[in-house]
mmCIF file of C-alpha atoms in Angstrom:
data_model
loop_
_atom_site.group_PDB
_atom_site.id
_atom_site.type_symbol
_atom_site.label_atom_id
_atom_site.label_comp_id
_atom_site.label_asym_id
_atom_site.label_seq_id
_atom_site.Cartn_x
_atom_site.Cartn_y
_atom_site.Cartn_z
ATOM 1 C CA MET M 1 0.000 0.000 0.000
ATOM 2 C CA ASN M 2 1.474 3.371 -1.037
ATOM 3 C CA SER M 3 1.683 6.298 1.388
ATOM 4 C CA LEU M 4 -1.333 8.125 -0.109
ATOM 5 C CA SER M 5 -3.538 5.049 0.166
ATOM 6 C CA ALA M 6 -2.330 4.471 3.719
ATOM 7 C CA ARG M 7 -3.219 8.058 4.649
ATOM 8 C CA LYS M 8 -6.716 7.715 3.144
ATOM 9 C CA LYS M 9 -7.214 4.547 5.157
ATOM 10 C CA GLN M 10 -6.105 6.356 8.346
ATOM 11 C CA ILE M 11 -8.568 9.200 7.703
ATOM 12 C CA ILE M 12 -11.492 6.819 7.210
ATOM 13 C CA GLU M 13 -10.518 4.815 10.309
ATOM 14 C CA PHE M 14 -10.245 8.049 12.294
ATOM 15 C CA GLY M 15 -13.972 8.822 12.076
ATOM 16 C CA ASN M 16 -15.034 5.202 12.533
ATOM 17 C CA SER M 17 -12.795 4.336 15.470
ATOM 18 C CA PRO M 18 -14.291 3.540 18.904
ATOM 19 C CA GLU M 19 -11.635 5.831 20.440
ATOM 20 C CA PHE M 20 -13.007 8.787 18.449
ATOM 21 C CA LYS M 21 -16.579 7.868 19.392
ATOM 22 C CA ASP M 22 -15.756 7.550 23.108
ATOM 23 C CA LEU M 23 -13.882 10.863 23.196
ATOM 24 C CA ASN M 24 -16.647 12.638 21.258
ATOM 25 C CA GLU M 25 -19.257 11.301 23.685
ATOM 26 C CA TYR M 26 -17.185 12.475 26.667
ATOM 27 C CA TYR M 27 -16.976 16.058 25.373
ATOM 28 C CA SER M 28 -20.658 16.029 24.356
ATOM 29 C CA ARG M 29 -21.925 15.277 27.848
ATOM 30 C CA PRO M 30 -24.306 17.913 29.193
ATOM 31 C CA SER M 31 -23.056 19.871 32.201
ATOM 32 C CA ILE M 32 -24.973 22.294 34.369
ATOM 33 C CA PHE M 33 -21.828 24.465 34.562
ATOM 34 C CA SER M 34 -21.739 24.828 30.761
ATOM 35 C CA ALA M 35 -25.514 25.246 30.480
ATOM 36 C CA LEU M 36 -25.363 28.184 32.893
ATOM 37 C CA GLY M 37 -22.229 29.604 31.269
ATOM 38 C CA VAL M 38 -20.254 29.561 34.530
ATOM 39 C CA SER M 39 -17.504 27.014 33.774
ATOM 40 C CA ARG M 40 -14.829 29.690 34.176
ATOM 41 C CA HIS M 41 -16.438 31.975 36.744
ATOM 42 C CA GLU M 42 -14.136 32.284 39.739
ATOM 43 C CA ASN M 43 -17.055 32.557 42.166
ATOM 44 C CA THR M 44 -18.528 29.321 40.832
ATOM 45 C CA HIS M 45 -15.327 27.398 41.548
ATOM 46 C CA SER M 46 -14.917 29.000 44.965
ATOM 47 C CA ASN M 47 -18.544 28.207 45.859
ATOM 48 C CA PHE M 48 -18.121 24.582 44.785
ATOM 49 C CA LEU M 49 -14.894 24.120 46.769
ATOM 50 C CA ALA M 50 -16.329 25.818 49.860
ATOM 51 C CA TRP M 51 -19.293 23.415 49.676
ATOM 52 C CA LEU M 52 -17.007 20.416 49.253
ATOM 53 C CA LEU M 53 -14.686 21.398 52.127
ATOM 54 C CA THR M 54 -17.509 21.974 54.629
ATOM 55 C CA PRO M 55 -17.775 18.891 56.880
ATOM 56 C CA GLU M 56 -21.035 19.563 58.755
ATOM 57 C CA PRO M 57 -23.815 17.441 57.169
ATOM 58 C CA GLU M 58 -26.488 20.053 57.814
ATOM 59 C CA ARG M 59 -24.507 22.644 55.850
ATOM 60 C CA ASN M 60 -22.968 20.690 52.955
ATOM 61 C CA GLY M 61 -25.331 17.939 51.851
ATOM 62 C CA HIS M 62 -22.601 15.942 50.079
ATOM 63 C CA GLY M 63 -22.514 13.210 52.709
ATOM 64 C CA LEU M 64 -18.706 12.855 52.628
ATOM 65 C CA GLY M 65 -18.092 14.401 56.040
ATOM 66 C CA GLU M 66 -14.470 15.403 56.672
ATOM 67 C CA MET M 67 -13.092 13.373 53.772
ATOM 68 C CA PRO M 68 -12.801 16.246 51.231
ATOM 69 C CA LEU M 69 -11.093 18.513 53.779
ATOM 70 C CA ARG M 70 -8.728 15.742 54.878
ATOM 71 C CA LYS M 71 -7.867 14.981 51.241
ATOM 72 C CA PHE M 72 -7.276 18.695 50.690
ATOM 73 C CA LEU M 73 -4.848 18.833 53.629
ATOM 74 C CA GLU M 74 -3.045 15.754 52.268
ATOM 75 C CA THR M 75 -2.733 17.526 48.915
ATOM 76 C CA LEU M 76 -1.100 20.487 50.640
ATOM 77 C CA VAL M 77 1.453 18.070 52.120
ATOM 78 C CA LEU M 78 2.206 16.908 48.563
ATOM 79 C CA ALA M 79 2.482 20.516 47.389
ATOM 80 C CA CYS M 80 5.018 21.150 50.156
ATOM 81 C CA THR M 81 7.296 18.444 48.727
ATOM 82 C CA LEU M 82 7.790 20.719 45.683
ATOM 83 C CA PRO M 83 10.401 23.522 45.585
ATOM 84 C CA HIS M 84 7.909 26.392 45.468
ATOM 85 C CA SER M 85 6.180 25.456 48.741
ATOM 86 C CA ALA M 86 8.807 23.452 50.617
ATOM 87 C CA GLY M 87 8.693 23.990 54.386
ATOM 88 C CA LYS M 88 5.372 25.842 54.394
ATOM 89 C CA LEU M 89 3.787 23.339 56.813
ATOM 90 C CA PRO M 90 5.240 22.597 60.289
ATOM 91 C CA PRO M 91 6.921 19.152 60.138
ATOM 92 C CA ASP M 92 4.868 17.721 63.026
ATOM 93 C CA LEU M 93 1.633 18.867 61.368
ATOM 94 C CA SER M 94 2.756 17.467 58.016
ATOM 95 C CA ASP M 95 3.479 14.097 59.658
ATOM 96 C CA ALA M 96 0.100 14.072 61.417
ATOM 97 C CA ILE M 97 -1.761 14.830 58.190
ATOM 98 C CA THR M 98 0.216 12.175 56.309
ATOM 99 C CA THR M 99 -0.628 9.467 58.842
ATOM 100 C CA GLY M 100 -4.138 10.716 59.580
ATOM 101 C CA ALA M 101 -3.256 11.051 63.263
ATOM 102 C CA TYR M 102 -5.183 14.258 63.897
ATOM 103 C CA GLY M 103 -8.685 15.436 64.688
ATOM 104 C CA LEU M 104 -10.799 18.331 63.438
ATOM 105 C CA SER M 105 -13.611 20.110 65.253
ATOM 106 C CA GLY M 106 -15.727 23.236 64.955
ATOM 107 C CA ILE M 107 -14.938 23.682 61.261
ATOM 108 C CA THR M 108 -16.776 26.531 59.533
ATOM 109 C CA VAL M 109 -16.263 27.708 55.968
ATOM 110 C CA GLU M 110 -17.102 31.214 54.724
ATOM 111 C CA ARG M 111 -17.109 32.732 51.271
ATOM 112 C CA GLU M 112 -16.043 36.310 50.532
ATOM 113 C CA LYS M 113 -14.842 36.913 54.096
ATOM 114 C CA HIS M 114 -14.373 40.673 54.491
ATOM 115 C CA ILE M 115 -11.177 41.631 56.361
ATOM 116 C CA GLY M 116 -10.983 45.380 55.750
ATOM 117 C CA VAL M 117 -8.396 45.313 52.947
ATOM 118 C CA GLY M 118 -10.394 42.961 50.760
ATOM 119 C CA ARG M 119 -12.423 39.776 50.660
ATOM 120 C CA LEU M 120 -10.992 36.282 51.109
ATOM 121 C CA ASP M 121 -12.317 33.823 48.548
ATOM 122 C CA ILE M 122 -12.557 30.941 51.058
ATOM 123 C CA TYR M 123 -12.033 31.309 54.811
ATOM 124 C CA LEU M 124 -11.987 28.200 57.002
ATOM 125 C CA LYS M 125 -11.812 28.288 60.812
ATOM 126 C CA GLY M 126 -11.793 25.551 63.407
ATOM 127 C CA THR M 127 -9.605 23.484 65.718
ATOM 128 C CA ILE M 128 -7.051 20.813 64.857
ATOM 129 C CA LEU M 129 -5.727 18.278 67.381
ATOM 130 C CA PHE M 130 -2.398 16.502 66.876
ATOM 131 C CA ASP M 131 0.384 15.328 69.172
ATOM 132 C CA ASN M 132 -2.154 15.582 72.027
ATOM 133 C CA GLU M 133 -2.442 19.349 71.613
ATOM 134 C CA GLU M 134 -5.276 21.459 70.254
ATOM 135 C CA HIS M 135 -4.495 24.366 67.968
ATOM 136 C CA PRO M 136 -6.735 27.004 66.409
ATOM 137 C CA LEU M 137 -6.807 26.421 62.643
ATOM 138 C CA THR M 138 -7.210 29.079 59.959
ATOM 139 C CA LEU M 139 -7.087 28.151 56.284
ATOM 140 C CA VAL M 140 -7.384 30.831 53.605
ATOM 141 C CA ILE M 141 -7.728 30.102 49.884
ATOM 142 C CA GLU M 142 -7.144 32.754 47.238
ATOM 143 C CA ASN M 143 -8.539 31.319 44.017
ATOM 144 C CA LYS M 144 -7.417 32.374 40.526
ATOM 145 C CA VAL M 145 -9.104 31.030 37.416
ATOM 146 C CA LYS M 146 -8.627 33.559 34.594
ATOM 147 C CA SER M 147 -6.017 36.025 35.805
ATOM 148 C CA SER M 148 -2.943 36.348 37.982
ATOM 149 C CA GLU M 149 -2.850 38.059 41.360
ATOM 150 C CA HIS M 150 -3.328 41.817 41.173
ATOM 151 C CA ASP M 151 -2.452 44.631 43.576
ATOM 152 C CA ALA M 152 -0.411 42.255 45.768
ATOM 153 C CA GLN M 153 -3.644 40.815 47.187
ATOM 154 C CA THR M 154 -2.159 38.037 49.281
ATOM 155 C CA GLU M 155 0.429 40.288 50.902
ATOM 156 C CA ARG M 156 -2.281 42.804 51.831
ATOM 157 C CA TYR M 157 -4.347 39.972 53.266
ATOM 158 C CA MET M 158 -1.373 38.729 55.293
ATOM 159 C CA GLU M 159 -0.691 42.209 56.679
ATOM 160 C CA ALA M 160 -4.303 42.353 57.848
ATOM 161 C CA LEU M 161 -4.332 38.811 59.274
ATOM 162 C CA ARG M 162 -0.893 38.594 60.943
ATOM 163 C CA PRO M 163 -1.785 40.625 64.088
ATOM 164 C CA SER M 164 -4.620 38.212 64.920
ATOM 165 C CA ILE M 165 -2.634 34.983 64.405
ATOM 166 C CA SER M 166 -1.569 33.611 67.784
ATOM 167 C CA ASP M 167 1.653 31.667 68.426
ATOM 168 C CA ARG M 168 -0.271 28.411 68.840
ATOM 169 C CA GLU M 169 -2.435 28.933 65.783
ATOM 170 C CA ILE M 170 -1.995 26.920 62.605
ATOM 171 C CA PHE M 171 -2.355 29.343 59.708
ATOM 172 C CA ILE M 172 -2.360 27.959 56.159
ATOM 173 C CA GLY M 173 -2.576 30.222 53.126
ATOM 174 C CA VAL M 174 -3.288 28.604 49.755
ATOM 175 C CA PHE M 175 -2.909 30.204 46.323
ATOM 176 C CA LEU M 176 -4.977 28.075 43.910
ATOM 177 C CA THR M 177 -4.203 28.379 40.182
ATOM 178 C CA PRO M 178 -4.899 26.504 36.920
ATOM 179 C CA LEU M 179 -1.221 26.040 36.008
ATOM 180 C CA ALA M 180 -0.436 22.833 34.141
ATOM 181 C CA ASN M 181 1.679 20.361 36.110
ATOM 182 C CA PHE M 182 4.807 20.863 33.988
ATOM 183 C CA GLU M 183 4.768 24.571 34.911
ATOM 184 C CA TYR M 184 3.477 24.142 38.444
ATOM 185 C CA GLU M 185 6.035 21.569 39.563
ATOM 186 C CA ASP M 186 8.929 23.638 38.153
ATOM 187 C CA LEU M 187 8.106 26.821 40.088
ATOM 188 C CA ASP M 188 10.820 28.068 42.436
ATOM 189 C CA ALA M 189 8.380 30.074 44.560
ATOM 190 C CA PRO M 190 4.634 30.752 44.747
ATOM 191 C CA GLU M 191 3.463 33.183 42.074
ATOM 192 C CA CYS M 192 1.607 35.299 44.635
ATOM 193 C CA SER M 193 3.165 38.178 46.558
ATOM 194 C CA ALA M 194 2.834 36.541 50.009
ATOM 195 C CA LYS M 195 5.437 33.796 49.899
ATOM 196 C CA GLU M 196 3.995 32.198 53.056
ATOM 197 C CA PHE M 197 1.203 30.859 50.840
ATOM 198 C CA ILE M 198 1.306 27.325 49.471
ATOM 199 C CA GLU M 199 0.676 27.293 45.730
ATOM 200 C CA LEU M 200 -1.706 24.557 44.585
ATOM 201 C CA ASN M 201 -2.935 23.849 41.072
ATOM 202 C CA TYR M 202 -6.261 22.461 39.921
ATOM 203 C CA GLN M 203 -4.671 19.301 38.517
ATOM 204 C CA TYR M 204 -3.396 18.330 41.987
ATOM 205 C CA LEU M 205 -6.831 19.236 43.371
ATOM 206 C CA THR M 206 -8.445 16.968 40.775
ATOM 207 C CA ASP M 207 -6.064 14.045 41.254
ATOM 208 C CA HIS M 208 -5.926 14.058 45.046
ATOM 209 C CA VAL M 209 -9.231 15.535 46.238
ATOM 210 C CA ILE M 210 -12.059 15.503 43.707
ATOM 211 C CA GLU M 211 -11.449 12.121 42.084
ATOM 212 C CA PRO M 212 -10.930 10.276 45.411
ATOM 213 C CA CYS M 213 -14.202 11.829 46.608
ATOM 214 C CA LEU M 214 -15.892 10.817 43.361
ATOM 215 C CA ASN M 215 -14.699 7.235 43.805
ATOM 216 C CA MET M 216 -16.102 7.099 47.354
ATOM 217 C CA THR M 217 -19.481 8.601 46.460
ATOM 218 C CA PRO M 218 -22.425 6.274 45.701
ATOM 219 C CA GLU M 219 -24.478 6.751 42.553
ATOM 220 C CA GLY M 220 -26.740 9.776 42.830
ATOM 221 C CA SER M 221 -26.846 13.539 42.535
ATOM 222 C CA VAL M 222 -23.598 14.235 44.460
ATOM 223 C CA LYS M 223 -21.628 11.853 42.233
ATOM 224 C CA ASN M 224 -23.126 13.653 39.240
ATOM 225 C CA TYR M 225 -22.098 17.038 40.680
ATOM 226 C CA LEU M 226 -18.488 15.870 41.028
ATOM 227 C CA SER M 227 -18.449 14.332 37.533
ATOM 228 C CA GLU M 228 -19.869 17.490 35.956
ATOM 229 C CA TYR M 229 -17.362 19.620 37.843
ATOM 230 C CA LEU M 230 -14.487 17.532 36.456
ATOM 231 C CA LEU M 231 -15.909 17.985 32.963
ATOM 232 C CA ALA M 232 -16.134 21.752 33.493
ATOM 233 C CA LEU M 233 -12.450 21.856 34.513
ATOM 234 C CA SER M 234 -11.410 20.152 31.261
ATOM 235 C CA LEU M 235 -13.014 22.688 28.910
ATOM 236 C CA PRO M 236 -10.440 24.999 27.239
ATOM 237 C CA GLU M 237 -10.805 28.661 28.097
ATOM 238 C CA THR M 238 -8.762 31.777 27.339
ATOM 239 C CA ARG M 239 -6.966 33.222 30.374
ATOM 240 C CA GLN M 240 -5.807 36.838 30.267
ATOM 241 C CA ASP M 241 -2.139 36.144 30.942
ATOM 242 C CA LYS M 242 -1.742 32.515 29.792
ATOM 243 C CA GLY M 243 -3.725 32.194 26.566
ATOM 244 C CA GLU M 244 -6.010 29.198 26.187
ATOM 245 C CA ILE M 245 -5.827 26.867 29.173
ATOM 246 C CA ILE M 246 -7.387 23.704 30.520
ATOM 247 C CA MET M 247 -7.695 23.794 34.298
ATOM 248 C CA SER M 248 -7.278 20.051 34.821
ATOM 249 C CA ILE M 249 -7.866 16.673 33.184
ATOM 250 C CA SER M 250 -9.661 13.798 34.880
ATOM 251 C CA LYS M 251 -8.391 10.233 34.963
ATOM 252 C CA GLU M 252 -11.190 9.174 32.607
ATOM 253 C CA GLU M 253 -10.259 11.867 30.100
ATOM 254 C CA LYS M 254 -6.557 10.981 30.303
ATOM 255 C CA GLU M 255 -7.357 7.364 29.487
ATOM 256 C CA LEU M 256 -9.591 8.367 26.554
ATOM 257 C CA LEU M 257 -6.972 10.759 25.161
ATOM 258 C CA THR M 258 -4.189 8.183 25.526
ATOM 259 C CA LYS M 259 -6.169 5.561 23.609
ATOM 260 C CA PHE M 260 -7.109 8.142 20.964
ATOM 261 C CA TRP M 261 -3.482 9.245 20.515
ATOM 262 C CA ASP M 262 -2.128 5.694 20.382
ATOM 263 C CA ARG M 263 -4.627 4.760 17.688
ATOM 264 C CA HIS M 264 -4.226 7.882 15.511
ATOM 265 C CA LYS M 265 -0.817 9.375 16.315
ATOM 266 C CA ASP M 266 0.553 8.949 12.759
ATOM 267 C CA LEU M 267 -2.336 10.893 11.245
ATOM 268 C CA LEU M 268 -2.386 13.532 14.006
ATOM 269 C CA THR M 269 1.369 14.046 13.667
ATOM 270 C CA ALA M 270 1.075 14.492 9.905
ATOM 271 C CA VAL M 271 -1.676 17.080 10.367
ATOM 272 C CA MET M 272 0.292 19.051 12.977
ATOM 273 C CA LEU M 273 3.431 19.097 10.820
ATOM 274 C CA SER M 274 1.629 20.443 7.757
ATOM 275 C CA ILE M 275 -1.399 22.415 8.952
ATOM 276 C CA GLY M 276 0.356 25.779 8.872
ATOM 277 C CA ASP M 277 1.033 25.373 5.159
ATOM 278 C CA PHE M 278 -2.576 25.089 3.994
ATOM 279 C CA VAL M 279 -4.852 26.507 6.716
ATOM 280 C CA PRO M 280 -4.960 30.300 7.282
ATOM 281 C CA LEU M 281 -4.249 30.914 10.967
ATOM 282 C CA GLU M 282 -4.434 33.956 13.202
ATOM 283 C CA ASP M 283 -1.170 35.116 14.803
ATOM 284 C CA GLY M 284 -1.855 33.415 18.136
ATOM 285 C CA GLU M 285 -2.912 30.169 16.500
ATOM 286 C CA ALA M 286 0.094 30.229 14.175
ATOM 287 C CA GLU M 287 2.459 30.583 17.131
ATOM 288 C CA ILE M 288 0.834 27.627 18.930
ATOM 289 C CA VAL M 289 1.034 25.453 15.802
ATOM 290 C CA LYS M 290 4.628 26.514 15.215
ATOM 291 C CA LYS M 291 5.658 25.471 18.728
ATOM 292 C CA ALA M 292 3.729 22.205 18.532
ATOM 293 C CA SER M 293 5.159 21.368 15.115
ATOM 294 C CA SER M 294 8.687 22.101 16.308
ATOM 295 C CA ALA M 295 8.234 19.831 19.321
ATOM 296 C CA ILE M 296 6.847 17.022 17.158
ATOM 297 C CA LYS M 297 9.656 17.383 14.596
ATOM 298 C CA ASN M 298 12.262 17.170 17.335
ATOM 299 C CA ALA M 299 10.587 14.063 18.694
ATOM 300 C CA VAL M 300 10.181 12.219 15.397
ATOM 301 C CA GLN M 301 13.715 13.079 14.221
ATOM 302 C CA ARG M 302 15.287 11.400 17.237
ATOM 303 C CA ASP M 303 16.489 7.849 16.977
ATOM 304 C CA LEU M 304 13.794 6.177 19.021
ATOM 305 C CA SER M 305 14.632 2.625 17.948
ATOM 306 C CA ARG M 306 14.479 -0.061 20.598
ATOM 307 C CA PHE M 307 17.561 -2.255 20.887
ATOM 308 C CA SER M 308 17.641 -5.839 22.082
ATOM 309 C CA TRP M 309 20.951 -6.899 23.636
ATOM 310 C CA ALA M 310 22.119 -10.476 23.987
ATOM 311 C CA PHE M 311 24.854 -10.989 26.552
ATOM 312 C CA SER M 312 27.361 -13.804 26.455
ATOM 313 C CA GLY M 313 30.002 -13.850 29.143
ATOM 314 C CA ALA M 314 31.579 -10.416 29.482
ATOM 315 C CA GLY M 315 30.681 -9.368 25.976
ATOM 316 C CA GLY M 316 27.452 -7.824 24.738
#
């Protein structure tokens, strides 16, 4: 079969493949977030997370109790293993969270907490017990979906909060952003002005909080809420300072995309390498295609052959 015939066969198989059908069905699912046009509204995400992190049954209705909050604290421990947030949690607290050897009580969660110099997106108060000692707990989340921090928000918040933080109090500041993992894990310091804050991205939140909660939730409306939220996070959206972004990708979507790529990578590679030559693109699109094409060319030009070695005595 010549190369042109092979390409025609790949194109026909593309539209008929079960991988294409499964991926198309995933992205065609209805979502209340999309229907209401709030998939990228910062308040929507903050409201959802505040609901999820609230442990009192009479106030949350998700039936998961402390699990989401405990998973969130575990995710902060993971974030503190990265260079940008290393050492931001006391070692004894980090150990207690890792082993689960701690208790929580009196947890309340507020949205848009006014503190004079501004409003905190999510403000959590309560008590945490570890190593046989109780400590007041304050957890503040500054959430960014479409833009970076402006007017040194977190530093202003810290200046307002510091006088009221006692020596025994556990204060945790979190700067939540939609950075992709390859950018997030390479940061040297949090992107916000208050370097006491732990930076967390939505992919870590998805992998270590939302999906574990989804897996523990029985069939019903709450499971649907979590599934629809994951779908909302995966929709591409233009961010003011980062261009088009995807906030996070679920495990299900990763598996679908991997199967789709494995089945059609030859055709997709050919399209990416040649699309700029025959499709008129806007400047931003052309730059994206140029970078993607360059990366693919570098990859396919490498010698990626697999070698099988047979050893006999000292020789090989």
